[in-house]
Coordinates of C-alpha atoms (C1' of nucleotides) in Angstrom, one line a residue:
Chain A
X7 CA 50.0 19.0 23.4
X8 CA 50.8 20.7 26.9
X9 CA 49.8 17.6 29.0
X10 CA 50.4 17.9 33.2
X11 CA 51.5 14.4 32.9
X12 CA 54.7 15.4 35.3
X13 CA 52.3 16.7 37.7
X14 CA 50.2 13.2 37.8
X15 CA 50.8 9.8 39.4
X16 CA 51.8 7.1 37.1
X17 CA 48.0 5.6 37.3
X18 CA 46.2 8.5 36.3
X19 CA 49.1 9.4 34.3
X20 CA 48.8 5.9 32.0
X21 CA 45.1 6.5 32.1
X22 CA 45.1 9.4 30.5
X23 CA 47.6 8.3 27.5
X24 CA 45.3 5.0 26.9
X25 CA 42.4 7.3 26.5
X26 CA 44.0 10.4 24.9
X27 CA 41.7 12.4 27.0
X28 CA 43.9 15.8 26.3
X29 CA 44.0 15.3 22.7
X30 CA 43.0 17.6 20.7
X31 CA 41.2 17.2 17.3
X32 CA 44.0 17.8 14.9
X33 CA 46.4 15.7 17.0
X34 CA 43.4 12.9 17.6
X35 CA 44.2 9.6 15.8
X36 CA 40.7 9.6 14.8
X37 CA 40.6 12.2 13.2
X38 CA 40.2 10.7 9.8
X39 CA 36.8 9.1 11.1
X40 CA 35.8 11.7 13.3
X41 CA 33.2 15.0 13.0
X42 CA 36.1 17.4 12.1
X43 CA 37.3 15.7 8.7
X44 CA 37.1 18.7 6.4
X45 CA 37.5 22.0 8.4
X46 CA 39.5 24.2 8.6
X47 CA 42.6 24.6 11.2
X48 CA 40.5 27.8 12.6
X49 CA 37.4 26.1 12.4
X50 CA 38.7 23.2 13.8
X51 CA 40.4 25.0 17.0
X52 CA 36.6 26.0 17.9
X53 CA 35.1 23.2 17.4
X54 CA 38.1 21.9 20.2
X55 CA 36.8 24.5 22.4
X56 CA 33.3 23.5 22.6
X57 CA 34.2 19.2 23.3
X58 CA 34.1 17.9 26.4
X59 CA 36.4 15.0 27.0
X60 CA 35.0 12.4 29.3
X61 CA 36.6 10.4 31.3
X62 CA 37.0 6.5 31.2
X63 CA 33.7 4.9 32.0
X64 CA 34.0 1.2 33.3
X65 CA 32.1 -1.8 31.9
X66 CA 28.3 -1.8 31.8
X67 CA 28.3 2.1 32.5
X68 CA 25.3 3.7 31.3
X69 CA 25.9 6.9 29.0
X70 CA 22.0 8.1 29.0
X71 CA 18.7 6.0 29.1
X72 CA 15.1 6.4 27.1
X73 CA 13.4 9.7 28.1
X74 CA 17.2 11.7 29.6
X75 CA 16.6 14.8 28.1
X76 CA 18.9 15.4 25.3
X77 CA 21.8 17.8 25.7
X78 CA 24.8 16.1 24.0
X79 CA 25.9 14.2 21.0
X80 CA 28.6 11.6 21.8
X81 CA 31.4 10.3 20.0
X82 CA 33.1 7.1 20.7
X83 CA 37.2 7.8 21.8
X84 CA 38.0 4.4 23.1
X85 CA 36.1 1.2 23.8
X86 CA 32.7 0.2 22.3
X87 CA 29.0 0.7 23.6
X88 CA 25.7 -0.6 22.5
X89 CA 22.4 1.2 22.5
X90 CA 19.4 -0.6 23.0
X91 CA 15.4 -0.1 22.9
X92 CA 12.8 -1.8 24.7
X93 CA 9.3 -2.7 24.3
X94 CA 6.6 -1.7 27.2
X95 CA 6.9 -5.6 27.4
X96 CA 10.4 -5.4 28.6
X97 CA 11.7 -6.8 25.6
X98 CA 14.7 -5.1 24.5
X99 CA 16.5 -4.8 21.1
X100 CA 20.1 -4.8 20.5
X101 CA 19.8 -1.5 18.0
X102 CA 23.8 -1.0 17.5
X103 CA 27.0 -1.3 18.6
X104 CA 29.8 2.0 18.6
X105 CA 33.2 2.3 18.4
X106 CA 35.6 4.9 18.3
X107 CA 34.9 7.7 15.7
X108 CA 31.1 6.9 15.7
X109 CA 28.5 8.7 16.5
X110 CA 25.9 8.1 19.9
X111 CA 22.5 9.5 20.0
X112 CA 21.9 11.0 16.8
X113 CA 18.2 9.5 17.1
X114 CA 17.7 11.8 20.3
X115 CA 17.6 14.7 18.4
X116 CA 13.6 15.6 16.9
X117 CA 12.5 15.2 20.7
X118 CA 15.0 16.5 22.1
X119 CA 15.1 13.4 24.8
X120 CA 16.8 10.3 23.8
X121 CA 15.3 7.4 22.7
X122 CA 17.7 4.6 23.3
X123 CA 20.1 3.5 26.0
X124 CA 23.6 3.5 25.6
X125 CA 25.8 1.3 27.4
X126 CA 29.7 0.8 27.7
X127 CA 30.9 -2.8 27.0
X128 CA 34.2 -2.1 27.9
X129 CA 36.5 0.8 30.1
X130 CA 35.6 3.4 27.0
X131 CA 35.2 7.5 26.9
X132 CA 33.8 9.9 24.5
X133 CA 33.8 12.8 23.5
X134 CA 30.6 15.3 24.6
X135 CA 29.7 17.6 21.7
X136 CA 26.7 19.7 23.7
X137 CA 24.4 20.1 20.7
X138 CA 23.5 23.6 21.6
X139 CA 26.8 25.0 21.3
X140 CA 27.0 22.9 18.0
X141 CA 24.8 24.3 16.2
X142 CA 26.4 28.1 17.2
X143 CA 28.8 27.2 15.9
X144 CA 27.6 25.3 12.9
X145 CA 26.3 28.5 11.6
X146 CA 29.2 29.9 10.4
X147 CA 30.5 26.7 9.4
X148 CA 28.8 25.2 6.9
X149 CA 31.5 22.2 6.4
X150 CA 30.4 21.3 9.8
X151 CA 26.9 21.1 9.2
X152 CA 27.2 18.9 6.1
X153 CA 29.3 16.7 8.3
X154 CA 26.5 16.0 10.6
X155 CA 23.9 15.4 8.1
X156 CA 26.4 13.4 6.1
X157 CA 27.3 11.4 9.4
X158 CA 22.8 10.1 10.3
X159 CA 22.8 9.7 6.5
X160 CA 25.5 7.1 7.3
X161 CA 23.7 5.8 10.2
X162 CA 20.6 5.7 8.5
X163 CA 21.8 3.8 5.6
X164 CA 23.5 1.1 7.2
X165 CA 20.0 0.5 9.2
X166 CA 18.0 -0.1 6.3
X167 CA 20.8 -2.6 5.9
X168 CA 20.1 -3.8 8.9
X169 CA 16.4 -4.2 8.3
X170 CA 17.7 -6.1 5.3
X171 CA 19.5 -8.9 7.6
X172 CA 16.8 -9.0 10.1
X173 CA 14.1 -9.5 7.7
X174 CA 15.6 -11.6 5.0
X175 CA 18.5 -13.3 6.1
X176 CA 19.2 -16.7 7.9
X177 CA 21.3 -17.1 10.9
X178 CA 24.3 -18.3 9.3
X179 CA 24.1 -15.2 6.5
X180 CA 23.3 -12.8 9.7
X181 CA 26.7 -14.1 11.3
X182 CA 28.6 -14.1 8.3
X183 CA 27.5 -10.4 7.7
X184 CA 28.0 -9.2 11.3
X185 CA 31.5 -10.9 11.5
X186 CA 32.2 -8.7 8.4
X187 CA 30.9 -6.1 9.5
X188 CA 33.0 -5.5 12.7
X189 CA 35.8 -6.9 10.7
X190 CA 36.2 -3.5 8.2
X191 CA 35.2 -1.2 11.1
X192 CA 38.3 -2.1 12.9
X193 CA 40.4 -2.1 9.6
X194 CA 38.9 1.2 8.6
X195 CA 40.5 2.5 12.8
X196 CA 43.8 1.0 12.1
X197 CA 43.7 -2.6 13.6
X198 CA 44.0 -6.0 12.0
X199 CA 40.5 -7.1 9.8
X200 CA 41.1 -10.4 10.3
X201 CA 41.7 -11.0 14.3
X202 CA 39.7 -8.8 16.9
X203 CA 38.1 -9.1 20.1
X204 CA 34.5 -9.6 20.3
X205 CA 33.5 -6.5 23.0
X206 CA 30.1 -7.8 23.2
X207 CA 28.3 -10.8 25.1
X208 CA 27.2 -13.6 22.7
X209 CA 23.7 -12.3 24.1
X210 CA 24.1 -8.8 22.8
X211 CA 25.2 -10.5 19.5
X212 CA 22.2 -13.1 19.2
X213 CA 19.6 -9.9 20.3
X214 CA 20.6 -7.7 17.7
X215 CA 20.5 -10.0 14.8
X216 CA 17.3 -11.4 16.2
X217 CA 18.8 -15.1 16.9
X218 CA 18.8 -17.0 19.9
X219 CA 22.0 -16.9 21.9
X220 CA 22.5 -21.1 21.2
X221 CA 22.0 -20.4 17.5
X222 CA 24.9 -17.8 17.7
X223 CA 26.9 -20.1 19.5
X224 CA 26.2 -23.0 16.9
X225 CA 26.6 -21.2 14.1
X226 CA 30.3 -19.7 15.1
X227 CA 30.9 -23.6 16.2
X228 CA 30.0 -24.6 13.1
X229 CA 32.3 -22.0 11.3
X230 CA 35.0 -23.1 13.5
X231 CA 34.4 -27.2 12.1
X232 CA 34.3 -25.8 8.7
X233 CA 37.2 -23.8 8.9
X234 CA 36.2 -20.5 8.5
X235 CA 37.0 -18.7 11.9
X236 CA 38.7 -19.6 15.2
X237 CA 37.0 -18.6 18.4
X238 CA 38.9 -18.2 21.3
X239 CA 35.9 -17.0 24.3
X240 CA 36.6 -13.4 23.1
X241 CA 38.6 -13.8 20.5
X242 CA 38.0 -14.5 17.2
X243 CA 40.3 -14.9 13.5
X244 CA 38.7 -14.8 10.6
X245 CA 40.7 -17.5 8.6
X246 CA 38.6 -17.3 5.4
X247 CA 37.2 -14.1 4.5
X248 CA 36.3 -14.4 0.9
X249 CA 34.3 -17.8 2.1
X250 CA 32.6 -15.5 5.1
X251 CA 31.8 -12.8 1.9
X252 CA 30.0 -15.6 -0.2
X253 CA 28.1 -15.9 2.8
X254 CA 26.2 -13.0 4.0
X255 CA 23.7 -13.2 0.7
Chain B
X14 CA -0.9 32.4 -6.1
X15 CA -0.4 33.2 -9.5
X16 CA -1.5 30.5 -11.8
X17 CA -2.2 30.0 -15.6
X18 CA -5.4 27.8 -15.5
X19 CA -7.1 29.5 -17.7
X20 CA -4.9 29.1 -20.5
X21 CA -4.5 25.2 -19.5
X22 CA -7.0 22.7 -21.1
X23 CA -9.5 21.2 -18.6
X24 CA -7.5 17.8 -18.0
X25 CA -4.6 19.7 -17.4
X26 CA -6.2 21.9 -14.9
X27 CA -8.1 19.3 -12.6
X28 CA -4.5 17.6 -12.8
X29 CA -3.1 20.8 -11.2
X30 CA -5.4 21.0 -8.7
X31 CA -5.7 17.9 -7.3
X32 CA -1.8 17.4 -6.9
X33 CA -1.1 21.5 -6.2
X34 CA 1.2 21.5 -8.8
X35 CA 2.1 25.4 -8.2
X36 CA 0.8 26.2 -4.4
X37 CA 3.1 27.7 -2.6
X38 CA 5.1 26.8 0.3
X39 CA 2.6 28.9 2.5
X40 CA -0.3 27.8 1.2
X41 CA 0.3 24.2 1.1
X42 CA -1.6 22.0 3.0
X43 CA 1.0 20.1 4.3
X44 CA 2.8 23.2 5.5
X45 CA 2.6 21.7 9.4
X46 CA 4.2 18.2 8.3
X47 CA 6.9 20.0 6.0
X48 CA 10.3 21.1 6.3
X49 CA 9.5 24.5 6.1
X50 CA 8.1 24.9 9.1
X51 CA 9.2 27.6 11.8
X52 CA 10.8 29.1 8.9
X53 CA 10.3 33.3 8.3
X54 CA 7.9 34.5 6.1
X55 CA 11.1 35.7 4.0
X56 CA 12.7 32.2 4.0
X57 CA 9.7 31.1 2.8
X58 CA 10.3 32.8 0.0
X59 CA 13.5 32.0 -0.4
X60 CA 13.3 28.1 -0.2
X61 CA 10.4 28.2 -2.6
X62 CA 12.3 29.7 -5.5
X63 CA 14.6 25.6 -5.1
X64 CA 12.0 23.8 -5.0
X65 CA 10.7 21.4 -8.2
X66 CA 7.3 20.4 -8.1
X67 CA 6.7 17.3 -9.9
X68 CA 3.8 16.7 -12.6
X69 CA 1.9 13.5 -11.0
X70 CA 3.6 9.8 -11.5
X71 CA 1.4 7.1 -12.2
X72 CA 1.7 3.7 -9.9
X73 CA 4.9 2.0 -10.7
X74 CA 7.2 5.2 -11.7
X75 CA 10.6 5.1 -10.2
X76 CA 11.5 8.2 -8.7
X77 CA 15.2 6.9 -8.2
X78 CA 17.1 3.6 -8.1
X79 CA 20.2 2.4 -6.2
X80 CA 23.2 3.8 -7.6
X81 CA 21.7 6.8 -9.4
X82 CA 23.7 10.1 -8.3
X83 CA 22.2 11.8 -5.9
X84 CA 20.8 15.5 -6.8
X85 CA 17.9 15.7 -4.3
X86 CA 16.2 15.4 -1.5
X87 CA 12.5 14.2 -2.2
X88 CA 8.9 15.4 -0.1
X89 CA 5.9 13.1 -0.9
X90 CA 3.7 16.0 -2.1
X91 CA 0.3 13.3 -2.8
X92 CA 0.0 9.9 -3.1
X93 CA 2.5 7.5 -1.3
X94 CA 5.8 6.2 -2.4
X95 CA 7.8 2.4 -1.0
X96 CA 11.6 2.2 -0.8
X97 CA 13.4 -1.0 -1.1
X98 CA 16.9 -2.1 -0.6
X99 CA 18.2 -5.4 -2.5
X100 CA 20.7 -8.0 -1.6
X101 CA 23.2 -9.6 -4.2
X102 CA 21.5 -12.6 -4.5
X103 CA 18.4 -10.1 -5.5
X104 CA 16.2 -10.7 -2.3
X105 CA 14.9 -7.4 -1.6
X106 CA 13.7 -5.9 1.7
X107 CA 10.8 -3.1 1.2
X108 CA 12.4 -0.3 3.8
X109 CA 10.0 2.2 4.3
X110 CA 6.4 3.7 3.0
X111 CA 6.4 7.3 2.3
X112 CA 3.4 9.5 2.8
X113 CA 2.6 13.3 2.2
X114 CA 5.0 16.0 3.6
X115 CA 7.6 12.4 4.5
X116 CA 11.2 12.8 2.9
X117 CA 12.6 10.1 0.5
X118 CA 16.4 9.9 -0.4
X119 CA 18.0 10.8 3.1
X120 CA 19.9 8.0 3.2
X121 CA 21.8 8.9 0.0
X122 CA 23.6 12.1 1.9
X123 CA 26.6 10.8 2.4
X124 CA 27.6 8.2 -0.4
X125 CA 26.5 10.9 -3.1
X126 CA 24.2 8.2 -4.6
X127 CA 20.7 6.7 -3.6
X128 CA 21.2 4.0 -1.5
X129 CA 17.6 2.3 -2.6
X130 CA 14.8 2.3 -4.5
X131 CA 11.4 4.4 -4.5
X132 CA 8.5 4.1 -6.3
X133 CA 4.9 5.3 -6.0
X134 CA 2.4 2.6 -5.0
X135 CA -0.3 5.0 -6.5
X136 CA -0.6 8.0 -8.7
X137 CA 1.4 10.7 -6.5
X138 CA 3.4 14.0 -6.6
X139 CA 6.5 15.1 -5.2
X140 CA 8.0 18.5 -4.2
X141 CA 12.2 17.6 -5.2
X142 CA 14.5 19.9 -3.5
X143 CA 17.9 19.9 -5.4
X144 CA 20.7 19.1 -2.5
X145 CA 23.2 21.7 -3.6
X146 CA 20.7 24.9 -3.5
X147 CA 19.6 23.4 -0.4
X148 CA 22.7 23.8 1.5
X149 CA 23.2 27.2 -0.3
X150 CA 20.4 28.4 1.4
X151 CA 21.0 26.8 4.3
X152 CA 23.9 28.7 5.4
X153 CA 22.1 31.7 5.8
X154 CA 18.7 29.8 7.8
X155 CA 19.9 27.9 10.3
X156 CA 16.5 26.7 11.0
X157 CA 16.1 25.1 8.1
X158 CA 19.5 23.2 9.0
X159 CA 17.8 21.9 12.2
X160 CA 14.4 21.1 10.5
X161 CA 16.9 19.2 8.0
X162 CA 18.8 17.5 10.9
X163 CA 15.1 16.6 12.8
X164 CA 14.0 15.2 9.8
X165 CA 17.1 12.8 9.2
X166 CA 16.5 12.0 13.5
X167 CA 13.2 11.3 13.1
X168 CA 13.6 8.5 10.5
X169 CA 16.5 7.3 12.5
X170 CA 14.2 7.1 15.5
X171 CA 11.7 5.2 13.4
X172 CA 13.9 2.8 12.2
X173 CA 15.5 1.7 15.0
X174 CA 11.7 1.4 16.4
X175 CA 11.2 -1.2 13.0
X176 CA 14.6 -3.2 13.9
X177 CA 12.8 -3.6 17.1
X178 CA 9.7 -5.2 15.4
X179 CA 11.3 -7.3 12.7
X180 CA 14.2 -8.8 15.7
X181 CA 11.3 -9.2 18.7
X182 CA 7.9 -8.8 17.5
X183 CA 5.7 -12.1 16.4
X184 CA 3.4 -11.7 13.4
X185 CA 0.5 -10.5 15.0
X186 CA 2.8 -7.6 17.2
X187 CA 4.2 -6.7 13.8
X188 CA 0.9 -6.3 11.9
X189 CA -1.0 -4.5 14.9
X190 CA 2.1 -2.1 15.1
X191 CA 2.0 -1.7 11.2
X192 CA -1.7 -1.1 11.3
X193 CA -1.3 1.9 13.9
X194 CA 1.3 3.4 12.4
X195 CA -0.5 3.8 9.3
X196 CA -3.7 5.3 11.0
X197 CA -1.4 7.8 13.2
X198 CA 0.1 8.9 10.1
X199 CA -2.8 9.2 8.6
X200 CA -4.6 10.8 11.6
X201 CA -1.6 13.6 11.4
X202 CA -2.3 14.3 7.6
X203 CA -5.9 14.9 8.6
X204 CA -7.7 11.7 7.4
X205 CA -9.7 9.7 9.4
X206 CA -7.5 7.5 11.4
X207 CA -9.7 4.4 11.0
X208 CA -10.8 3.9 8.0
X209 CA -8.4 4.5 5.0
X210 CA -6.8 2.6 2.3
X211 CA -3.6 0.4 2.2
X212 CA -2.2 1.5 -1.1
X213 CA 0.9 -0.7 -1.0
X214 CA 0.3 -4.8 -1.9
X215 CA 0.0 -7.4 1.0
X216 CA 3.1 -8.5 -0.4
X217 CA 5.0 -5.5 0.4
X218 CA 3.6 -5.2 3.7
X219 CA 4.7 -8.8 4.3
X220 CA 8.4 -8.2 2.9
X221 CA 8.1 -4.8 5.0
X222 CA 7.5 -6.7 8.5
X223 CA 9.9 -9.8 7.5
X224 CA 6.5 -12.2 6.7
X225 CA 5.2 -14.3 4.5
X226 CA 2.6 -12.9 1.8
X227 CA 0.2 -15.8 3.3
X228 CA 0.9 -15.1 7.1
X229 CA -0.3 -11.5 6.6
X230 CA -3.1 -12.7 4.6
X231 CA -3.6 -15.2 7.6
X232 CA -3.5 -12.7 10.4
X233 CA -5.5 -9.9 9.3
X234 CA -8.3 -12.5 8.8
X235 CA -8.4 -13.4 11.8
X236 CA -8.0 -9.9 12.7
X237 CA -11.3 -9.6 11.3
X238 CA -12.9 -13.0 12.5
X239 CA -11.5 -11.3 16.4
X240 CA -13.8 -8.0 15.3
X241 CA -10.8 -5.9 15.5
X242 CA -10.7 -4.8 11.9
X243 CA -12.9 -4.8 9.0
X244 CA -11.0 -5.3 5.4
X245 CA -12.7 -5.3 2.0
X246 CA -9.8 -5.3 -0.3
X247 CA -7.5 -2.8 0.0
X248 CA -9.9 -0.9 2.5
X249 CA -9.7 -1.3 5.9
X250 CA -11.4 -0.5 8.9
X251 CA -10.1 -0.3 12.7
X252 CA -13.0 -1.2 14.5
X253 CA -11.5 -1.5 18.2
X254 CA -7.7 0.4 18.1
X255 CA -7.8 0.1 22.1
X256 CA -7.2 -3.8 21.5
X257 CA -5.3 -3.2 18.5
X258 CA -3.1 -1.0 20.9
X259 CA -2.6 -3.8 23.7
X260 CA -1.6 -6.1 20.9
X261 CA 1.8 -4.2 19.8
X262 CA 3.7 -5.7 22.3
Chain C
dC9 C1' 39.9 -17.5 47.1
dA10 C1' 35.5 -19.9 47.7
dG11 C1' 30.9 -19.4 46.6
dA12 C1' 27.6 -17.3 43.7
dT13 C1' 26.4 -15.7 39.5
dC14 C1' 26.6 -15.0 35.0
dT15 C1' 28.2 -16.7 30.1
dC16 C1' 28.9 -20.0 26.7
dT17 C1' 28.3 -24.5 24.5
dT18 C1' 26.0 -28.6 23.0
dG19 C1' 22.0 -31.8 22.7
dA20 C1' 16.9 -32.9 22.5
dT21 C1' 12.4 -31.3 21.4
dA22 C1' 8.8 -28.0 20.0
dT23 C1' 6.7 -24.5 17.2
dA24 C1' 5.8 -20.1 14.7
dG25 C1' 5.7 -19.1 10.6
dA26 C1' 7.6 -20.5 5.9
dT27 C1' 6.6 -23.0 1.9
dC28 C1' 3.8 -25.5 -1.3
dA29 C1' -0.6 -25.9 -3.5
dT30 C1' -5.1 -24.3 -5.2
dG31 C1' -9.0 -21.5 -6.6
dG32 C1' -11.2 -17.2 -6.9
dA33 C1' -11.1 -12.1 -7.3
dA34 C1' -9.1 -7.9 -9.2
dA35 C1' -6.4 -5.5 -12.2
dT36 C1' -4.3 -4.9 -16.6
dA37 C1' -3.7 -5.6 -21.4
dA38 C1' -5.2 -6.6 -25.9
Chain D
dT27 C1' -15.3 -7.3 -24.3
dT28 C1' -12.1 -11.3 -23.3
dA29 C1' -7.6 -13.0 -22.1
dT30 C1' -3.8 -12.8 -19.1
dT31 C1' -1.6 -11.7 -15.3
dT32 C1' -1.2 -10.4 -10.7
dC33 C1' -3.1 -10.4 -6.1
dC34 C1' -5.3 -12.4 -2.2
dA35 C1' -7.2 -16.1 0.9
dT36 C1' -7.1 -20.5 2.9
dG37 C1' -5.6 -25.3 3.7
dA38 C1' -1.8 -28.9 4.3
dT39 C1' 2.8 -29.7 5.3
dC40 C1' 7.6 -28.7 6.5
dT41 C1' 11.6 -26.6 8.5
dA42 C1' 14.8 -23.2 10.5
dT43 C1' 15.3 -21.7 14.5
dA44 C1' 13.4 -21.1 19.2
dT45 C1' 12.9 -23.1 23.6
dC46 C1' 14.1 -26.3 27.2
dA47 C1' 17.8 -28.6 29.7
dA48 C1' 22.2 -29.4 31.6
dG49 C1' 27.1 -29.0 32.3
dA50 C1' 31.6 -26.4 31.9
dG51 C1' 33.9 -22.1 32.0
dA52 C1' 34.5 -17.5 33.1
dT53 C1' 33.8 -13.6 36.1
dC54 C1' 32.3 -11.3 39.8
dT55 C1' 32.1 -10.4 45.0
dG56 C1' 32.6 -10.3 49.8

DNA sequence: CAGATCTCTTGATATAGATCATGGAAATAA
DNA sequence: TTATTTCCATGATCTATATCAAGAGATCTG
């Protein structure tokens, strides 16, 4: 890791540490999660070559919007976005929320423009992987390719789950499910399952399980009285987890 | 096209034709919708020698449950296919209707086993492209990667499009959007795009579009009363798609 | 740091669509 | 063919959750 850090003032210098942003792949603590799990060390030092580290983005930041033409596949390095997709009504829909190690705008790629908006809900960055110079490279590795297919496979999957929740469930199995659902994402990156910080408004929350914003905030309430979670604004422990499982249905 | 009818008994035969049992990539009809397409002549070739063409399943066959290892990718070759997804507490959620030249079993990619069910809501065919062979070729037609990676894209796209309907969209958005997307899809098989035939159950439309059997029953009727569609069963008619259209939401 | 503007919570009320109920029409089986 | 089952349409009623309302925090902003 040759890093300038002497070179830097302490700001910038701190800045860059928080967000890794010389990092490369094989030194990345995401690696496990990441695109480059299963290649090779040569393979993998190309694949380096090709990603362009951003850097931090503030809150509310916009990555791309409906219709940008597509260049670029993103990856999550620290923080969280959303991506959303709105109705010619102006209605908008909640359609996911990323964090580090997953994958942004893998539904831009048939028309070659994206078709959602992605949105920072934190200071984040990620790392660019022009598409274009992905697929060059791709062809002479086919580990990589099977990665990407294997990574929309994922997505795709845990959508049709999502259709499941939005078109069966009720708001208490919708909560219970999306509280579990953050929880083993940020056990699977290396934090605590059980206490995490809940990046997104209660608004974002409500819209992408399809509730109301008061019946998100009554139904964590009323996990609270029962004795299932603690909410703290932001915060939130998840005191009974096998009770939050026999929820979600 | 080098084929043994006139060995086959007549049943046989008429059954060959009508599903294509042995055209060729090339000369299939659905060559436009396909994967193959922007493929060489030579790849062609190639990607014909993997591919199984099924005989022709009756209504009811499961092509592949939950759980099942995954070998292959599947093409609707005729007919049209539903996939569903189930809950513990055996609610299920119909996912997605298949149609000729659409892949089934995308989402099984990355867990190595079908994530859901499929079954064929009429008598219908399939072309089954064995995974492993796929990605054999693959390395050497990197087209046939992309068309792969499009594919997956395109039914991210389409999904995250459906989370929108099923989390915003009242009952009379979701069947207006359901009925359009049927007669575009027909309309880009080269049927008529107002007058065809709803092959799935009013019950698996309703599950689809998170109604009630009775609502859908409910709305299309008064569909009908509004002279925007004519039904007779499972035929139905879109007799003004402009209103149809401003009614999506 | 004071004012403005969002965000969250909790209560009261309304409603879209679910559920229950029934009969007739199709499809399937025998 | 007839019997049986599944599917579909329509009416009556109910309910889970939306909407409306209002106040308390939290967070921005000049």
């Amino acid at each position: 890791m040759a890093e300038l850090v002497n070179v830097m003032p302490l700001f910038n210098d701190l800045a860059k540490i928080e967000h890794e942003h010389r990092v490369a792949c094989q030194d990345c603590s995401l690696f496990r999660l990441c695109l480059p799990l299963g290649l090779q060390n040569s393979d993998l030092a190309q694949l380096d070559t090709i990603i362009k580290r951003s850097q931090s983005y503030k809150r509310a930041h916009t990555l791309f919007s409906t219709g940008n033409e597509f260049k670029s596949l993103y990856v999550v390095r620290s923080g969280s976005f959303k991506t959303t997709i709105s109705a010619v009504n102006g209605r908008e829909q909640v359609t996911g929320f990323y964090f580090p190690g997953e994958f942004i705008g893998l539904d831009a790629i048939h028309q070659q423009s994206y078709q959602s908006n992605a949105k920072a809900l934190e200071t984040s960055s990620v790392c660019e992987l022009p598409f274009e110079n992905l697929q060059d490279i791709g062809k002479q590795m086919p580990q990589l390719q099977i990665q990407l297919l294997t990574r929309l496979s994922k997505e795709l999957s845990s959508d049709k789950n999502l259709m499941l929740l939005l078109g069966k469930k009720t708001a208490d199995e919708k909560i219970a499910t999306f509280l579990l659902s953050l929880s083993k994402r940020f056990h699977d990156r290396g934090f605590s399952a059980t206490e995490f910080q809940l990046t997104m408004s209660r608004s974002d929350i409500a819209n992408h399980l399809g509730l109301a914003v008061e019946t998100v905030s009554r139904v964590m309430s009323r996990f609270q009285e029962d004795g299932l979670i603690e909410i703290n604004g932001k915060a939130i422990s998840l005191l009974n987890t096998t009770a939050i499982n026999v929820m979600c249905g």
